[in-house]
PDB file of C-alpha atoms and ligand atoms in Angstrom:
ATOM      1  CA  MET A   3      93.852 148.056 132.493  1.00  0.00           C
ATOM      2  CA  ALA A   4      92.972 144.364 132.270  1.00  0.00           C
ATOM      3  CA  ARG A   5      89.943 143.141 130.387  1.00  0.00           C
ATOM      4  CA  PRO A   6      87.191 142.952 133.001  1.00  0.00           C
ATOM      5  CA  PRO A   7      85.833 139.506 133.874  1.00  0.00           C
ATOM      6  CA  PHE A   8      82.522 138.640 132.271  1.00  0.00           C
ATOM      7  CA  PRO A   9      79.564 138.399 134.668  1.00  0.00           C
ATOM      8  CA  ARG A  10      78.514 134.851 135.506  1.00  0.00           C
ATOM      9  CA  ASN A  11      74.808 135.559 135.946  1.00  0.00           C
ATOM     10  CA  VAL A  12      72.120 138.209 135.656  1.00  0.00           C
ATOM     11  CA  ARG A  13      72.810 139.724 139.074  1.00  0.00           C
ATOM     12  CA  GLU A  14      76.502 140.126 138.368  1.00  0.00           C
ATOM     13  CA  PHE A  15      75.676 141.575 134.969  1.00  0.00           C
ATOM     14  CA  GLN A  16      73.327 144.132 136.471  1.00  0.00           C
ATOM     15  CA  HIS A  17      75.944 145.048 139.030  1.00  0.00           C
ATOM     16  CA  GLN A  18      78.841 145.351 136.568  1.00  0.00           C
ATOM     17  CA  PHE A  19      77.015 147.266 133.815  1.00  0.00           C
ATOM     18  CA  ALA A  20      74.683 149.378 135.909  1.00  0.00           C
ATOM     19  CA  THR A  21      75.645 152.755 134.448  1.00  0.00           C
ATOM     20  CA  GLU A  22      76.631 154.382 131.162  1.00  0.00           C
ATOM     21  CA  GLU A  23      80.084 155.042 132.666  1.00  0.00           C
ATOM     22  CA  ALA A  24      80.567 151.392 133.549  1.00  0.00           C
ATOM     23  CA  CYS A  25      79.653 150.323 130.019  1.00  0.00           C
ATOM     24  CA  GLN A  26      82.052 152.875 128.542  1.00  0.00           C
ATOM     25  CA  LEU A  27      84.801 151.590 130.804  1.00  0.00           C
ATOM     26  CA  TYR A  28      84.189 148.119 129.426  1.00  0.00           C
ATOM     27  CA  LEU A  29      84.417 149.405 125.833  1.00  0.00           C
ATOM     28  CA  ALA A  30      87.692 151.109 126.718  1.00  0.00           C
ATOM     29  CA  ALA A  31      89.012 147.907 128.257  1.00  0.00           C
ATOM     30  CA  CYS A  32      88.144 145.989 125.079  1.00  0.00           C
ATOM     31  CA  ARG A  33      89.758 148.651 122.901  1.00  0.00           C
ATOM     32  CA  TRP A  34      92.950 148.895 124.945  1.00  0.00           C
ATOM     33  CA  PRO A  35      93.460 145.588 126.771  1.00  0.00           C
ATOM     34  CA  GLU A  36      97.016 146.698 127.611  1.00  0.00           C
ATOM     35  CA  GLY A  37      95.859 150.108 128.791  1.00  0.00           C
ATOM     36  CA  PHE A  38      95.180 153.354 126.932  1.00  0.00           C
ATOM     37  CA  ARG A  39      97.667 154.473 124.332  1.00  0.00           C
ATOM     38  CA  CYS A  40      97.068 157.671 122.342  1.00  0.00           C
ATOM     39  CA  PRO A  41      96.996 156.824 118.615  1.00  0.00           C
ATOM     40  CA  ARG A  42      98.559 160.232 117.846  1.00  0.00           C
ATOM     41  CA  CYS A  43     101.302 160.754 120.426  1.00  0.00           C
ATOM     42  CA  GLY A  44     101.524 157.448 122.299  1.00  0.00           C
ATOM     43  CA  HIS A  45     100.760 158.983 125.696  1.00  0.00           C
ATOM     44  CA  GLN A  46      99.238 156.576 128.213  1.00  0.00           C
ATOM     45  CA  ARG A  47      96.873 158.765 130.207  1.00  0.00           C
ATOM     46  CA  ALA A  48      93.434 159.932 129.135  1.00  0.00           C
ATOM     47  CA  TYR A  49      90.299 161.609 130.465  1.00  0.00           C
ATOM     48  CA  ALA A  50      86.875 160.131 129.862  1.00  0.00           C
ATOM     49  CA  ILE A  51      84.360 162.442 128.191  1.00  0.00           C
ATOM     50  CA  VAL A  52      81.315 160.429 129.148  1.00  0.00           C
ATOM     51  CA  THR A  53      78.737 162.616 127.391  1.00  0.00           C
ATOM     52  CA  HIS A  54      80.442 162.041 124.026  1.00  0.00           C
ATOM     53  CA  ARG A  55      81.568 158.458 124.667  1.00  0.00           C
ATOM     54  CA  ARG A  56      85.155 159.500 123.984  1.00  0.00           C
ATOM     55  CA  TRP A  57      88.495 159.464 125.703  1.00  0.00           C
ATOM     56  CA  GLU A  58      90.793 162.447 125.413  1.00  0.00           C
ATOM     57  CA  CYS A  59      94.570 162.116 125.515  1.00  0.00           C
ATOM     58  CA  ALA A  60      95.921 163.959 128.557  1.00  0.00           C
ATOM     59  CA  ALA A  61      98.991 165.147 126.623  1.00  0.00           C
ATOM     60  CA  CYS A  62      97.865 166.176 123.120  1.00  0.00           C
ATOM     61  CA  ARG A  63      94.079 166.370 123.636  1.00  0.00           C
ATOM     62  CA  TYR A  64      93.379 163.962 120.795  1.00  0.00           C
ATOM     63  CA  GLN A  65      89.941 162.399 121.219  1.00  0.00           C
ATOM     64  CA  VAL A  66      89.191 158.741 120.523  1.00  0.00           C
ATOM     65  CA  SER A  67      85.635 157.481 120.193  1.00  0.00           C
ATOM     66  CA  LEU A  68      84.912 154.410 122.286  1.00  0.00           C
ATOM     67  CA  THR A  69      82.209 153.200 119.911  1.00  0.00           C
ATOM     68  CA  ALA A  70      83.916 153.775 116.538  1.00  0.00           C
ATOM     69  CA  GLY A  71      83.872 150.600 114.479  1.00  0.00           C
ATOM     70  CA  THR A  72      81.210 148.971 116.644  1.00  0.00           C
ATOM     71  CA  ILE A  73      77.470 148.683 116.115  1.00  0.00           C
ATOM     72  CA  LEU A  74      77.071 151.125 119.017  1.00  0.00           C
ATOM     73  CA  HIS A  75      78.428 154.045 117.040  1.00  0.00           C
ATOM     74  CA  ASN A  76      76.217 157.168 116.962  1.00  0.00           C
ATOM     75  CA  THR A  77      73.375 155.472 118.783  1.00  0.00           C
ATOM     76  CA  LYS A  78      71.332 157.619 121.136  1.00  0.00           C
ATOM     77  CA  THR A  79      70.168 154.578 123.058  1.00  0.00           C
ATOM     78  CA  PRO A  80      71.908 154.219 126.433  1.00  0.00           C
ATOM     79  CA  LEU A  81      74.738 151.700 126.430  1.00  0.00           C
ATOM     80  CA  THR A  82      73.181 150.000 129.449  1.00  0.00           C
ATOM     81  CA  LEU A  83      70.244 148.981 127.237  1.00  0.00           C
ATOM     82  CA  TRP A  84      72.522 147.804 124.430  1.00  0.00           C
ATOM     83  CA  PHE A  85      74.497 145.693 126.868  1.00  0.00           C
ATOM     84  CA  TRP A  86      71.311 144.121 128.215  1.00  0.00           C
ATOM     85  CA  ALA A  87      70.059 143.370 124.712  1.00  0.00           C
ATOM     86  CA  ALA A  88      73.347 141.712 123.714  1.00  0.00           C
ATOM     87  CA  TYR A  89      73.359 139.773 126.969  1.00  0.00           C
ATOM     88  CA  LEU A  90      69.829 138.474 126.452  1.00  0.00           C
ATOM     89  CA  MET A  91      70.611 137.562 122.853  1.00  0.00           C
ATOM     90  CA  THR A  92      73.687 135.559 123.851  1.00  0.00           C
ATOM     91  CA  THR A  93      72.289 133.866 126.934  1.00  0.00           C
ATOM     92  CA  ASP A  94      68.831 132.939 125.661  1.00  0.00           C
ATOM     93  CA  LYS A  95      69.134 129.767 123.612  1.00  0.00           C
ATOM     94  CA  ARG A  96      66.193 130.462 121.362  1.00  0.00           C
ATOM     95  CA  GLY A  97      66.639 134.158 120.793  1.00  0.00           C
ATOM     96  CA  VAL A  98      64.596 137.186 121.666  1.00  0.00           C
ATOM     97  CA  SER A  99      61.791 138.831 119.739  1.00  0.00           C
ATOM     98  CA  ALA A 100      61.482 142.607 119.549  1.00  0.00           C
ATOM     99  CA  LEU A 101      58.273 142.504 121.557  1.00  0.00           C
ATOM    100  CA  LEU A 102      59.913 140.513 124.336  1.00  0.00           C
ATOM    101  CA  LEU A 103      62.926 142.816 124.375  1.00  0.00           C
ATOM    102  CA  GLN A 104      60.699 145.878 124.508  1.00  0.00           C
ATOM    103  CA  ARG A 105      58.922 144.437 127.545  1.00  0.00           C
ATOM    104  CA  GLN A 106      62.025 143.212 129.290  1.00  0.00           C
ATOM    105  CA  LEU A 107      63.907 146.497 128.931  1.00  0.00           C
ATOM    106  CA  GLY A 108      60.837 148.648 129.489  1.00  0.00           C
ATOM    107  CA  LEU A 109      61.302 150.471 126.189  1.00  0.00           C
ATOM    108  CA  ARG A 110      58.644 152.958 125.193  1.00  0.00           C
ATOM    109  CA  ARG A 111      58.871 152.267 121.472  1.00  0.00           C
ATOM    110  CA  TYR A 112      58.696 148.896 119.764  1.00  0.00           C
ATOM    111  CA  GLU A 113      60.855 150.294 116.927  1.00  0.00           C
ATOM    112  CA  THR A 114      63.767 150.840 119.298  1.00  0.00           C
ATOM    113  CA  ALA A 115      63.765 147.184 120.337  1.00  0.00           C
ATOM    114  CA  TRP A 116      63.361 146.090 116.725  1.00  0.00           C
ATOM    115  CA  MET A 117      66.250 148.226 115.528  1.00  0.00           C
ATOM    116  CA  MET A 118      68.543 147.070 118.335  1.00  0.00           C
ATOM    117  CA  LEU A 119      67.899 143.404 117.591  1.00  0.00           C
ATOM    118  CA  HIS A 120      68.544 143.873 113.903  1.00  0.00           C
ATOM    119  CA  LYS A 121      71.809 145.663 114.509  1.00  0.00           C
ATOM    120  CA  LEU A 122      72.863 142.858 116.832  1.00  0.00           C
ATOM    121  CA  ARG A 123      71.883 140.264 114.241  1.00  0.00           C
ATOM    122  CA  ARG A 124      73.986 141.968 111.623  1.00  0.00           C
ATOM    123  CA  ALA A 125      77.011 141.523 113.837  1.00  0.00           C
ATOM    124  CA  MET A 126      76.484 137.762 113.906  1.00  0.00           C
ATOM    125  CA  VAL A 127      78.174 137.063 110.585  1.00  0.00           C
ATOM    126  CA  ASN A 128      81.916 136.918 110.789  1.00  0.00           C
ATOM    127  CA  ALA A 129      83.064 138.340 107.456  1.00  0.00           C
ATOM    128  CA  ALA A 130      86.408 136.547 107.756  1.00  0.00           C
ATOM    129  CA  ARG A 131      84.921 133.106 108.382  1.00  0.00           C
ATOM    130  CA  GLU A 132      86.481 130.121 106.642  1.00  0.00           C
ATOM    131  CA  PRO A 133      84.457 128.230 104.018  1.00  0.00           C
ATOM    132  CA  LEU A 134      83.129 124.769 104.904  1.00  0.00           C
ATOM    133  CA  HIS A 135      85.310 121.878 103.792  1.00  0.00           C
ATOM    134  CA  GLY A 136      85.630 118.093 103.833  1.00  0.00           C
ATOM    135  CA  ASP A 137      82.368 116.177 103.458  1.00  0.00           C
ATOM    136  CA  VAL A 138      79.487 118.621 103.045  1.00  0.00           C
ATOM    137  CA  GLU A 139      75.771 117.845 102.677  1.00  0.00           C
ATOM    138  CA  VAL A 140      73.816 120.355 100.608  1.00  0.00           C
ATOM    139  CA  ASP A 141      70.079 120.617 100.197  1.00  0.00           C
ATOM    140  CA  ASP A 142      67.580 123.273  99.222  1.00  0.00           C
ATOM    141  CA  THR A 143      64.172 123.941 100.678  1.00  0.00           C
ATOM    142  CA  TRP A 144      61.377 126.495 100.755  1.00  0.00           C
ATOM    143  CA  ILE A 145      60.740 128.694 103.759  1.00  0.00           C
ATOM    144  CA  GLY A 146      57.055 129.550 103.895  1.00  0.00           C
ATOM    145  CA  GLY A 147      53.949 127.432 103.579  1.00  0.00           C
ATOM    146  CA  PRO A 148      52.320 125.831 100.544  1.00  0.00           C
ATOM    147  CA  GLN A 149      50.254 128.108  98.329  1.00  0.00           C
ATOM    148  CA  PRO A 150      47.309 127.321  96.065  1.00  0.00           C
ATOM    149  CA  GLY A 151      48.050 127.561  92.346  1.00  0.00           C
ATOM    150  CA  ILE A 152      51.788 127.055  92.712  1.00  0.00           C
ATOM    151  CA  LYS A 153      53.070 123.995  90.913  1.00  0.00           C
ATOM    152  CA  GLY A 154      56.521 122.501  90.609  1.00  0.00           C
ATOM    153  CA  SER A 155      59.377 122.795  93.028  1.00  0.00           C
ATOM    154  CA  ARG A 156      61.232 125.462  91.043  1.00  0.00           C
ATOM    155  CA  GLN A 157      58.511 128.021  90.332  1.00  0.00           C
ATOM    156  CA  LEU A 158      59.600 131.417  91.663  1.00  0.00           C
ATOM    157  CA  LYS A 159      57.058 133.708  90.007  1.00  0.00           C
ATOM    158  CA  ASP A 160      54.209 134.786  92.313  1.00  0.00           C
ATOM    159  CA  ARG A 161      55.478 132.560  95.056  1.00  0.00           C
ATOM    160  CA  LEU A 162      55.538 133.876  98.597  1.00  0.00           C
ATOM    161  CA  ALA A 163      57.820 131.203 100.004  1.00  0.00           C
ATOM    162  CA  VAL A 164      61.568 131.763  99.699  1.00  0.00           C
ATOM    163  CA  PRO A 165      64.070 129.144  98.534  1.00  0.00           C
ATOM    164  CA  ILE A 166      67.190 128.651 100.599  1.00  0.00           C
ATOM    165  CA  LEU A 167      70.310 126.527 100.312  1.00  0.00           C
ATOM    166  CA  VAL A 168      71.561 124.672 103.369  1.00  0.00           C
ATOM    167  CA  ALA A 169      75.083 123.245 103.676  1.00  0.00           C
ATOM    168  CA  VAL A 170      76.275 121.169 106.634  1.00  0.00           C
ATOM    169  CA  GLU A 171      79.728 119.752 107.311  1.00  0.00           C
ATOM    170  CA  ARG A 172      79.738 116.030 108.080  1.00  0.00           C
ATOM    171  CA  ARG A 173      81.933 115.182 111.015  1.00  0.00           C
ATOM    172  CA  ASP A 174      81.630 111.464 111.815  1.00  0.00           C
ATOM    173  CA  ASP A 175      77.882 111.461 111.160  1.00  0.00           C
ATOM    174  CA  ARG A 176      77.442 114.591 113.269  1.00  0.00           C
ATOM    175  CA  SER A 177      76.883 118.157 112.124  1.00  0.00           C
ATOM    176  CA  GLY A 178      79.856 120.464 111.923  1.00  0.00           C
ATOM    177  CA  ARG A 179      79.540 124.027 110.754  1.00  0.00           C
ATOM    178  CA  ILE A 180      76.455 125.181 108.863  1.00  0.00           C
ATOM    179  CA  ARG A 181      75.656 127.764 106.198  1.00  0.00           C
ATOM    180  CA  MET A 182      72.220 128.932 105.112  1.00  0.00           C
ATOM    181  CA  VAL A 183      71.727 131.220 102.151  1.00  0.00           C
ATOM    182  CA  VAL A 184      68.643 132.714 100.492  1.00  0.00           C
ATOM    183  CA  LEU A 185      68.613 131.667  96.820  1.00  0.00           C
ATOM    184  CA  PRO A 186      67.794 134.438  94.319  1.00  0.00           C
ATOM    185  CA  ASN A 187      67.158 131.752  91.643  1.00  0.00           C
ATOM    186  CA  PHE A 188      68.123 128.212  90.676  1.00  0.00           C
ATOM    187  CA  THR A 189      70.515 128.825  87.783  1.00  0.00           C
ATOM    188  CA  ALA A 190      73.768 126.875  87.710  1.00  0.00           C
ATOM    189  CA  MET A 191      75.689 130.153  87.733  1.00  0.00           C
ATOM    190  CA  THR A 192      74.049 131.296  90.964  1.00  0.00           C
ATOM    191  CA  MET A 193      74.567 127.897  92.564  1.00  0.00           C
ATOM    192  CA  VAL A 194      78.250 127.735  91.672  1.00  0.00           C
ATOM    193  CA  ALA A 195      78.805 131.291  92.930  1.00  0.00           C
ATOM    194  CA  ILE A 196      77.175 130.443  96.269  1.00  0.00           C
ATOM    195  CA  PHE A 197      79.132 127.189  96.525  1.00  0.00           C
ATOM    196  CA  LYS A 198      82.400 128.990  95.874  1.00  0.00           C
ATOM    197  CA  GLU A 199      81.644 131.533  98.576  1.00  0.00           C
ATOM    198  CA  HIS A 200      80.714 129.002 101.257  1.00  0.00           C
ATOM    199  CA  ILE A 201      82.395 125.670 100.467  1.00  0.00           C
ATOM    200  CA  ALA A 202      86.083 125.190  99.748  1.00  0.00           C
ATOM    201  CA  PRO A 203      86.859 123.657  96.328  1.00  0.00           C
ATOM    202  CA  GLY A 204      88.108 120.096  96.670  1.00  0.00           C
ATOM    203  CA  SER A 205      85.366 119.292  99.179  1.00  0.00           C
ATOM    204  CA  THR A 206      83.054 116.344  98.626  1.00  0.00           C
ATOM    205  CA  VAL A 207      79.494 117.577  98.215  1.00  0.00           C
ATOM    206  CA  TYR A 208      76.495 115.287  98.812  1.00  0.00           C
ATOM    207  CA  THR A 209      73.139 116.259  97.323  1.00  0.00           C
ATOM    208  CA  ASP A 210      69.938 114.500  96.437  1.00  0.00           C
ATOM    209  CA  GLY A 211      69.489 113.626  92.782  1.00  0.00           C
ATOM    210  CA  LEU A 212      67.301 116.621  91.974  1.00  0.00           C
ATOM    211  CA  GLY A 213      68.120 120.266  91.744  1.00  0.00           C
ATOM    212  CA  GLY A 214      70.321 122.638  89.810  1.00  0.00           C
ATOM    213  CA  PHE A 215      73.546 121.197  91.031  1.00  0.00           C
ATOM    214  CA  ALA A 216      75.094 120.823  87.579  1.00  0.00           C
ATOM    215  CA  GLY A 217      78.472 122.419  87.115  1.00  0.00           C
ATOM    216  CA  LEU A 218      79.864 121.498  90.515  1.00  0.00           C
ATOM    217  CA  HIS A 219      82.430 119.103  89.057  1.00  0.00           C
ATOM    218  CA  ALA A 220      83.714 121.798  86.734  1.00  0.00           C
ATOM    219  CA  ALA A 221      83.914 124.194  89.691  1.00  0.00           C
ATOM    220  CA  GLY A 222      86.306 121.852  91.493  1.00  0.00           C
ATOM    221  CA  TYR A 223      84.010 119.847  93.786  1.00  0.00           C
ATOM    222  CA  ARG A 224      83.624 116.118  94.102  1.00  0.00           C
ATOM    223  CA  HIS A 225      79.866 115.846  93.668  1.00  0.00           C
ATOM    224  CA  ILE A 226      77.959 112.799  94.860  1.00  0.00           C
ATOM    225  CA  ALA A 227      74.284 113.001  93.891  1.00  0.00           C
ATOM    226  CA  LEU A 228      72.142 110.279  95.444  1.00  0.00           C
ATOM    227  CA  LYS A 229      68.515 109.548  94.806  1.00  0.00           C
ATOM    228  CA  GLN A 230      66.414 110.683  97.730  1.00  0.00           C
ATOM    229  CA  PRO A 231      63.660 108.245  98.829  1.00  0.00           C
ATOM    230  CA  ARG A 232      60.119 109.540  98.359  1.00  0.00           C
ATOM    231  CA  ARG A 233      58.653 111.738 101.061  1.00  0.00           C
ATOM    232  CA  SER A 234      56.203 109.019 102.093  1.00  0.00           C
ATOM    233  CA  ALA A 235      59.053 106.526 102.439  1.00  0.00           C
ATOM    234  CA  LEU A 236      61.072 109.027 104.503  1.00  0.00           C
ATOM    235  CA  ARG A 237      58.139 109.431 106.855  1.00  0.00           C
ATOM    236  CA  LYS A 238      58.072 105.663 107.306  1.00  0.00           C
ATOM    237  CA  GLY A 239      61.700 105.648 108.381  1.00  0.00           C
ATOM    238  CA  ALA A 240      63.733 105.392 105.152  1.00  0.00           C
ATOM    239  CA  THR A 241      67.134 107.056 105.486  1.00  0.00           C
ATOM    240  CA  SER A 242      67.633 110.420 103.825  1.00  0.00           C
ATOM    241  CA  VAL A 243      70.684 110.784 101.586  1.00  0.00           C
ATOM    242  CA  VAL A 244      71.408 114.122 103.282  1.00  0.00           C
ATOM    243  CA  PRO A 245      70.320 113.448 106.895  1.00  0.00           C
ATOM    244  CA  LEU A 246      72.288 116.272 108.538  1.00  0.00           C
ATOM    245  CA  ALA A 247      71.019 118.887 106.088  1.00  0.00           C
ATOM    246  CA  ASP A 248      67.476 117.600 106.606  1.00  0.00           C
ATOM    247  CA  ARG A 249      67.818 117.856 110.369  1.00  0.00           C
ATOM    248  CA  ALA A 250      69.200 121.403 110.103  1.00  0.00           C
ATOM    249  CA  ILE A 251      66.250 122.389 107.914  1.00  0.00           C
ATOM    250  CA  GLY A 252      63.817 120.860 110.401  1.00  0.00           C
ATOM    251  CA  ASN A 253      65.433 122.686 113.311  1.00  0.00           C
ATOM    252  CA  LEU A 254      65.416 125.955 111.379  1.00  0.00           C
ATOM    253  CA  GLN A 255      61.726 125.709 110.569  1.00  0.00           C
ATOM    254  CA  HIS A 256      60.901 124.834 114.133  1.00  0.00           C
ATOM    255  CA  TRP A 257      62.934 127.781 115.424  1.00  0.00           C
ATOM    256  CA  LEU A 258      61.456 130.278 112.949  1.00  0.00           C
ATOM    257  CA  ILE A 259      57.925 129.311 113.905  1.00  0.00           C
ATOM    258  CA  GLY A 260      58.580 129.126 117.651  1.00  0.00           C
ATOM    259  CA  THR A 261      60.519 132.337 118.068  1.00  0.00           C
ATOM    260  CA  TYR A 262      59.544 134.692 115.297  1.00  0.00           C
ATOM    261  CA  HIS A 263      56.181 133.503 113.978  1.00  0.00           C
ATOM    262  CA  GLY A 264      57.121 133.888 110.341  1.00  0.00           C
ATOM    263  CA  VAL A 265      59.663 136.194 108.778  1.00  0.00           C
ATOM    264  CA  SER A 266      59.470 138.477 105.760  1.00  0.00           C
ATOM    265  CA  ARG A 267      61.401 137.639 102.615  1.00  0.00           C
ATOM    266  CA  ALA A 268      63.495 140.806 102.916  1.00  0.00           C
ATOM    267  CA  GLN A 269      64.694 139.875 106.381  1.00  0.00           C
ATOM    268  CA  LEU A 270      65.050 136.113 105.987  1.00  0.00           C
ATOM    269  CA  GLN A 271      68.820 136.066 105.399  1.00  0.00           C
ATOM    270  CA  VAL A 272      69.390 137.906 108.665  1.00  0.00           C
ATOM    271  CA  TYR A 273      67.374 135.278 110.552  1.00  0.00           C
ATOM    272  CA  LEU A 274      69.269 132.486 108.802  1.00  0.00           C
ATOM    273  CA  ASP A 275      72.466 134.124 110.024  1.00  0.00           C
ATOM    274  CA  GLU A 276      71.103 134.225 113.554  1.00  0.00           C
ATOM    275  CA  PHE A 277      70.178 130.544 113.405  1.00  0.00           C
ATOM    276  CA  VAL A 278      73.662 129.633 112.167  1.00  0.00           C
ATOM    277  CA  PHE A 279      75.258 131.848 114.819  1.00  0.00           C
ATOM    278  CA  ARG A 280      73.325 130.048 117.539  1.00  0.00           C
ATOM    279  CA  HIS A 281      74.030 126.643 116.065  1.00  0.00           C
ATOM    280  CA  THR A 282      77.762 127.086 115.644  1.00  0.00           C
ATOM    281  CA  ARG A 283      78.437 129.059 118.762  1.00  0.00           C
ATOM    282  CA  ARG A 284      80.884 127.091 120.821  1.00  0.00           C
ATOM    283  CA  LYS A 285      82.472 130.221 122.201  1.00  0.00           C
ATOM    284  CA  PRO A 286      82.305 131.285 125.841  1.00  0.00           C
ATOM    285  CA  PRO A 287      79.530 133.814 126.520  1.00  0.00           C
ATOM    286  CA  MET A 288      81.944 136.724 126.755  1.00  0.00           C
ATOM    287  CA  ALA A 289      83.214 136.145 123.223  1.00  0.00           C
ATOM    288  CA  ALA A 290      79.668 135.880 121.880  1.00  0.00           C
ATOM    289  CA  PHE A 291      78.678 139.030 123.759  1.00  0.00           C
ATOM    290  CA  GLN A 292      81.628 140.941 122.305  1.00  0.00           C
ATOM    291  CA  THR A 293      80.925 139.619 118.822  1.00  0.00           C
ATOM    292  CA  LEU A 294      77.364 140.904 119.057  1.00  0.00           C
ATOM    293  CA  LEU A 295      78.414 144.363 120.163  1.00  0.00           C
ATOM    294  CA  GLY A 296      80.886 144.421 117.278  1.00  0.00           C
ATOM    295  CA  LEU A 297      83.902 144.785 119.526  1.00  0.00           C
ATOM    296  CA  GLY A 298      86.884 143.855 117.441  1.00  0.00           C
ATOM    297  CA  THR A 299      85.129 142.602 114.307  1.00  0.00           C
ATOM    298  CA  GLY A 300      85.512 145.727 112.192  1.00  0.00           C
ATOM    299  CA  HIS A 301      81.813 145.882 111.365  1.00  0.00           C
ATOM    300  CA  THR A 302      80.634 149.225 110.095  1.00  0.00           C
ATOM    301  CA  PRO A 303      77.401 150.414 111.666  1.00  0.00           C
ATOM    302  CA  THR A 304      74.194 150.037 109.674  1.00  0.00           C
ATOM    303  CA  PRO A 305      71.883 153.075 109.646  1.00  0.00           C
ATOM    304  CA  TYR A 306      68.256 152.441 110.546  1.00  0.00           C
ATOM    305  CA  ARG A 307      66.893 153.576 107.175  1.00  0.00           C
ATOM    306  CA  ARG A 308      68.936 150.846 105.494  1.00  0.00           C
ATOM    307  CA  ILE A 309      67.874 148.107 107.887  1.00  0.00           C
ATOM    308  CA  ARG A 310      64.209 148.728 107.099  1.00  0.00           C
ATOM    309  CA  GLY A 311      63.317 146.387 104.250  1.00  0.00           C
ATOM    310  CA  GLY A 312      66.657 144.659 104.490  1.00  0.00           C
ATOM    311  CA  ARG A 313      68.275 146.843 101.869  1.00  0.00           C
ATOM    312  CA  ASP A 314      71.782 146.452 103.191  1.00  0.00           C
ATOM    313  CA  ILE A 315      71.661 142.665 103.091  1.00  0.00           C
ATOM    314  CA  LEU A 316      72.545 142.531  99.423  1.00  0.00           C
ATOM    315  CA  LYS A 317      75.797 144.375  99.966  1.00  0.00           C
ATOM    316  CA  PRO A 318      78.657 141.924  99.278  1.00  0.00           C
ATOM    317  CA  ALA A 319      80.566 143.279 102.272  1.00  0.00           C
ATOM    318  CA  ASP A 320      77.905 141.882 104.583  1.00  0.00           C
ATOM    319  CA  GLY A 321      78.286 138.334 103.319  1.00  0.00           C
TER     320      GLY A 321
HETATM  321 ZN1  LIG B 403      98.034 162.138 122.546  1.00  0.00          ZN
END
């Protein structure tokens, strides 16, 4: 069985993935691009058990789940709806809110749309991704508006806004890959740990003169800290010392406001991941679609009770 061609437009999509059976056939084709092969006895013929989303080996009766290892595992939601949601997420440049998805798919419950989107978002981080390298601009910023009574750029206590770190690869004055990470605090230890996870040692890191960027030299980075012009000067056209990071931050803020109208602290990292996924996606739509459904990424499914409040985000395995 060859991997089926990916639909070129909405009408083809509707035609190709019109039924639960058709979606299951697609999952089977992704799982066995060379055709079915029983993992127990090696036999090459199987029967589909559509009600259980499994295939059963015609020789030894061994049953293989079509959704195991994907975000679709154990979901009661029809696969046709999942496929639509993943399609809308990959084809809409700005992203889809739960309310819009609920309307577009005609879902009765808002929670269903919300849960589907969050599962799809969790599939957006490739756990095996390579760290950034070469020339990398790094800057930090706050997500969330100003607040009366809060002074100083490093005060965390009682603050509603959330600090994030943004890193952008410089490729001939253009942005390469991007990382965005919620900062739990500003200690040098935290910073170095985040750097080590996302930027390869030996890279040249550009920051503005401020910030808790001490300790980067010792951690193996070439650190170039430049003095950032004042905000008023920047507004009048002075050049930022980290222009690509600044632009990424501007785009992020614009996107968060335009698409999601503010995001809770617990969920922010997931939205940062979505932004980065959209920014760095140079893949054809089929690859993005498959990534979102978790086909071939080895993602373990996230139960709903753990998604609520973002409790699973802190798990190192999700990084
Ligand atoms: Zn078998």
